[in-house]
Coordinates of N, CA and C in Angstrom, one line a residue:
M220 N 0.5 -0.9 0.1 CA 0.0 -0.1 0.2 C 0.9 1.0 0.1
K221 N 0.6 2.3 -0.8 CA 1.5 3.4 -1.0 C 0.9 4.2 0.2
Q222 N 1.7 5.0 0.7 CA 1.4 5.9 1.5 C 1.6 7.2 1.2
Q223 N 0.4 8.5 1.5 CA 1.1 9.6 1.1 C 0.9 10.3 2.2
P224 N 2.1 10.8 2.3 CA 3.2 11.1 3.6 C 2.5 12.7 3.5
N225 N 2.7 13.7 2.6 CA 3.0 14.8 2.0 C 1.2 15.6 2.3
K226 N 0.0 14.8 1.7 CA -1.5 14.9 1.9 C -1.5 15.5 3.0
K227 N -1.3 14.2 3.7 CA -1.8 14.3 5.4 C -1.2 15.3 6.3
F228 N 0.3 15.6 6.1 CA 1.0 16.4 6.6 C 0.1 17.9 6.2
D229 N 0.0 18.1 5.2 CA -0.9 19.2 4.7 C -2.5 19.5 5.0
V230 N -3.1 18.7 5.5 CA -4.3 18.1 6.0 C -4.0 18.6 7.0
T231 N -2.8 18.2 8.0 CA -2.9 17.9 9.6 C -2.3 19.6 10.2
R232 N -2.0 20.0 9.3 CA -1.1 21.8 8.9 C -2.1 22.4 8.8
E233 N -3.0 22.3 7.9 CA -4.1 23.0 7.6 C -5.2 23.0 8.9
F234 N -5.2 22.1 9.5 CA -6.3 21.8 10.6 C -5.7 22.7 11.9
E235 N -4.1 22.3 12.1 CA -3.8 23.2 13.2 C -3.8 24.5 13.0
K236 N -3.5 24.8 11.1 CA -3.6 26.9 11.7 C -5.3 27.2 11.7
A237 N -5.9 26.5 11.2 CA -7.7 27.0 11.6 C -7.4 27.1 13.0
L238 N -7.3 25.9 13.8 CA -7.6 25.9 15.0 C -7.2 26.7 16.1
A239 N -5.6 27.1 15.4 CA -4.9 28.0 16.0 C -5.7 29.8 15.9
T240 N -5.7 30.2 14.4 CA -6.3 31.3 14.5 C -8.0 31.6 14.9
Q241 N -8.7 30.1 15.1 CA -10.3 30.0 15.6 C -10.1 31.8 17.0
N242 N -9.6 30.8 17.3 CA -9.5 31.7 18.7 C -8.0 33.1 19.4
E243 N -7.9 32.7 18.7 CA -7.0 33.9 18.6 C -7.1 35.2 18.6
T244 N -6.0 36.2 19.7 CA -6.6 36.8 19.7 C -5.0 38.0 19.4
F245 N -5.4 39.4 18.7 CA -4.7 40.0 18.4 C -3.9 40.9 19.3
V246 N -3.1 41.1 19.8 CA -3.0 42.5 20.8 C -2.2 43.3 20.2
L247 N -2.7 44.7 19.3 CA -2.4 45.2 19.6 C -2.0 47.3 19.9
R248 N -0.7 47.8 20.1 CA -0.3 48.8 20.7 C -0.5 50.0 19.2
L249 N -1.0 51.2 19.5 CA -1.3 52.0 18.3 C -0.5 53.1 19.6
Y250 N 0.1 53.6 18.8 CA 1.2 54.7 19.6 C 0.5 56.2 18.7
I251 N 0.3 57.3 19.7 CA -0.1 58.5 18.9 C 0.7 59.6 19.7
T252 N 0.3 60.9 19.1 CA 1.2 62.0 20.4 C -0.3 63.0 20.4
G253 N -0.7 62.8 21.2 CA -1.7 64.0 21.9 C -3.2 63.4 21.1
M254 N -4.1 64.2 21.3 CA -5.1 64.3 20.8 C -5.5 65.0 19.5
T255 N -4.7 65.0 18.7 CA -4.8 65.2 17.7 C -5.3 64.9 16.5
P256 N -6.5 65.5 15.5 CA -6.9 65.1 14.5 C -6.4 63.7 13.8
R257 N -5.1 63.8 13.5 CA -4.4 62.9 13.2 C -5.0 61.5 13.8
S258 N -4.3 61.5 15.3 CA -4.0 60.9 16.0 C -6.0 59.9 16.5
A259 N -7.1 61.4 16.6 CA -8.6 60.8 17.0 C -8.9 59.9 15.4
E260 N -8.5 60.1 14.4 CA -9.0 59.2 13.1 C -7.9 58.4 12.9
A261 N -6.5 57.8 13.6 CA -6.2 57.0 13.6 C -6.8 55.7 14.9
I262 N -6.7 55.7 15.7 CA -8.1 55.4 16.6 C -9.2 55.0 16.4
A263 N -10.1 56.3 15.6 CA -11.2 55.7 14.7 C -11.1 54.8 13.9
S264 N -10.1 54.8 12.8 CA -10.1 54.2 12.0 C -9.4 52.1 12.4
I265 N -8.7 52.1 13.6 CA -8.0 50.7 13.9 C -9.1 50.4 14.6
R266 N -9.9 51.8 15.6 CA -11.2 50.4 16.0 C -12.3 50.0 15.2
T267 N -12.5 50.8 14.1 CA -13.3 50.0 13.2 C -13.2 49.0 12.1
I268 N -12.1 48.7 11.7 CA -11.4 48.1 11.0 C -11.1 46.8 12.2
C269 N -10.6 46.7 13.9 CA -10.6 45.6 14.6 C -11.9 45.0 14.6
E270 N -13.1 46.3 14.6 CA -14.5 45.0 15.2 C -14.9 44.5 13.8
K271 N -14.6 45.0 12.5 CA -15.1 44.5 11.2 C -14.6 43.3 11.0
H272 N -13.0 43.0 11.6 CA -12.4 41.8 10.8 C -12.0 41.3 11.9
L273 N -12.0 41.4 13.4 CA -11.4 40.4 14.3 C -12.6 39.9 15.6
G274 N -13.6 41.0 15.5 CA -14.7 40.8 16.2 C -14.7 41.1 17.4
G275 N -14.1 40.1 18.5 CA -13.7 40.4 20.0 C -12.2 40.2 20.4
H276 N -11.7 39.3 18.9 CA -10.6 39.3 19.4 C -8.9 39.8 19.2
Y277 N -9.5 40.9 19.9 CA -7.9 41.6 20.0 C -8.4 42.8 21.0
D278 N -6.8 43.3 21.6 CA -6.7 44.1 23.0 C -6.2 45.0 21.9
L279 N -6.9 46.0 22.1 CA -5.6 47.5 21.5 C -5.2 48.2 22.5
E280 N -4.2 48.7 22.7 CA -3.9 49.8 23.7 C -3.5 50.6 23.5
V281 N -3.9 52.2 23.3 CA -3.6 53.1 22.8 C -2.6 54.3 23.8
I282 N -1.3 54.6 23.1 CA -0.4 55.0 24.0 C -0.5 56.2 23.3
D283 N -0.1 56.9 24.2 CA 0.4 58.7 23.7 C 2.0 58.7 23.9
I284 N 2.1 58.8 23.1 CA 3.7 59.3 23.2 C 3.6 60.3 24.3
Y285 N 3.3 61.0 24.4 CA 3.3 62.3 25.3 C 3.7 62.4 26.7
Q286 N 2.6 61.5 26.5 CA 2.4 61.2 28.2 C 3.3 59.8 28.6
Q287 N 3.8 59.5 28.0 CA 4.5 58.0 28.0 C 5.5 57.6 26.9
P288 N 6.6 58.4 27.1 CA 7.5 58.4 26.4 C 8.5 57.2 26.3
S289 N 8.8 56.7 27.6 CA 9.4 56.1 27.7 C 8.8 54.5 26.8
L290 N 8.2 54.2 27.1 CA 7.3 53.1 26.1 C 7.6 53.2 24.4
A291 N 7.5 54.7 24.1 CA 7.7 54.9 22.9 C 9.6 54.4 22.6
K292 N 10.2 54.9 23.7 CA 11.5 54.8 23.5 C 11.9 53.0 23.3
D293 N 11.2 52.3 24.6 CA 11.2 50.6 24.2 C 11.2 50.2 23.2
E294 N 9.9 50.9 22.3 CA 9.6 49.9 21.3 C 9.9 50.8 20.0
Q295 N 11.0 51.7 20.3 CA 11.6 52.5 18.9 C 11.1 53.3 18.2
I296 N 10.0 53.9 18.6 CA 8.6 54.4 17.8 C 9.5 55.9 17.8
I297 N 9.4 56.3 16.2 CA 10.1 57.2 15.7 C 9.4 57.9 14.7
A298 N 7.6 57.7 14.7 CA 6.6 58.1 14.6 C 5.3 58.3 14.7
A299 N 4.5 58.8 14.6 CA 3.1 58.5 15.1 C 2.2 59.2 14.0
P300 N 1.2 58.5 13.4 CA 0.8 57.4 14.6 C 1.3 56.1 13.8
T301 N 1.9 55.0 14.9 CA 2.3 53.9 14.6 C 1.7 53.0 15.8
L302 N 0.7 51.9 14.5 CA 0.5 50.5 14.9 C 1.3 49.4 15.4
V303 N 1.4 48.4 16.4 CA 2.3 47.4 16.6 C 2.0 46.2 16.9
K304 N 1.5 45.2 16.1 CA 1.2 44.0 16.0 C 2.1 43.0 16.8
K305 N 1.6 42.7 18.0 CA 2.6 42.3 19.2 C 2.5 40.6 19.2
L306 N 1.0 40.5 19.0 CA 0.8 39.3 18.8 C -1.1 38.9 18.1
P307 N -1.1 37.7 17.1 CA 0.0 36.4 17.1 C 1.7 37.1 16.2
L308 N 2.3 36.4 16.6 CA 3.7 36.5 15.5 C 3.2 36.0 14.3
P309 N 4.3 36.6 13.1 CA 5.5 37.9 13.9 C 4.9 39.3 13.9
L310 N 5.5 40.0 15.0 CA 5.8 41.4 15.4 C 5.6 41.8 13.8
R311 N 4.7 42.9 13.7 CA 4.5 43.9 12.7 C 4.1 45.3 12.9
R312 N 4.9 46.1 12.5 CA 5.0 47.1 12.2 C 4.1 48.4 11.3
L313 N 3.1 49.2 11.3 CA 2.2 49.8 10.3 C 2.8 51.2 11.1
V314 N 3.3 51.9 10.5 CA 3.6 53.8 10.3 C 2.2 54.3 9.3
G315 N 1.7 55.3 10.4 CA 1.1 56.5 9.3 C -0.2 56.2 8.9
N316 N -0.6 56.9 8.2 CA -2.2 56.5 7.8 C -2.8 55.2 8.0
L317 N -4.0 55.0 9.1 CA -4.3 53.7 9.2 C -5.9 53.9 8.3
S318 N -6.2 54.5 7.8 CA -7.6 54.8 7.0 C -8.3 53.8 5.8
Q319 N -6.3 52.9 5.2 CA -7.0 52.6 4.3 C -6.6 51.3 4.8
E320 N -8.2 50.7 4.7 CA -8.3 49.3 5.5 C -7.4 48.0 4.4
D321 N -7.4 48.0 3.4 CA -6.9 46.6 3.0 C -5.1 46.6 3.2
R322 N -4.4 47.9 3.1 CA -2.9 48.1 4.4 C -3.2 47.5 5.5
V323 N -3.8 48.4 6.3 CA -3.6 47.4 7.9 C -4.3 45.7 8.0
L324 N -5.2 45.5 7.2 CA -5.3 44.2 6.9 C -4.0 43.7 6.7
F325 N -3.5 43.7 5.0 CA -2.2 43.2 5.0 C -1.2 43.3 6.0
G326 N -0.9 44.3 6.8 CA 0.0 44.8 7.4 C -0.1 43.3 8.7
L327 N -1.4 43.5 9.0 CA -1.7 42.7 10.3 C -1.9 41.3 9.9
D328 N -1.6 40.5 8.6 CA -2.0 39.6 8.0 C -2.6 38.9 7.9
L329 N -4.2 39.6 7.6 CA -5.5 39.4 7.7 C -5.7 39.5 6.1
R330 N -4.6 39.6 5.4 CA -5.2 39.2 3.7 C -4.2 40.1 2.8
R331 N -4.1 39.2 2.0 CA -2.8 39.2 1.0 C -3.4 40.1 0.0
K332 N -1.7 40.9 -0.3 CA -1.9 42.1 -1.0 C -2.5 41.8 -2.0
S333 N -2.6 42.5 -2.8 CA -3.5 42.0 -4.2 C -2.9 42.6 -5.6

């Protein structure tokens, strides 16, 4: 009898991948600079995208680099707004305008670039 190890491996890998992403929580940090219009737009945009595509499976922490400069220094934030995806790995950073939904989804590994 001929075995098909590659096919079995692929099925197992796909199952594990689906299982891992089913209840996966995204841990996100959004670094902003005060309550400027640009910061408010970034907060609103990322919350809308997260609710639409992640449901309740995300934890978003908004950090004002004026109030907590040490956190920005530790993360080596040099521009704001910056969104950092801590989990799931790999770590990702998106800098600048977060209103382009496709760009944000691609940066969070939720959608492939078309």
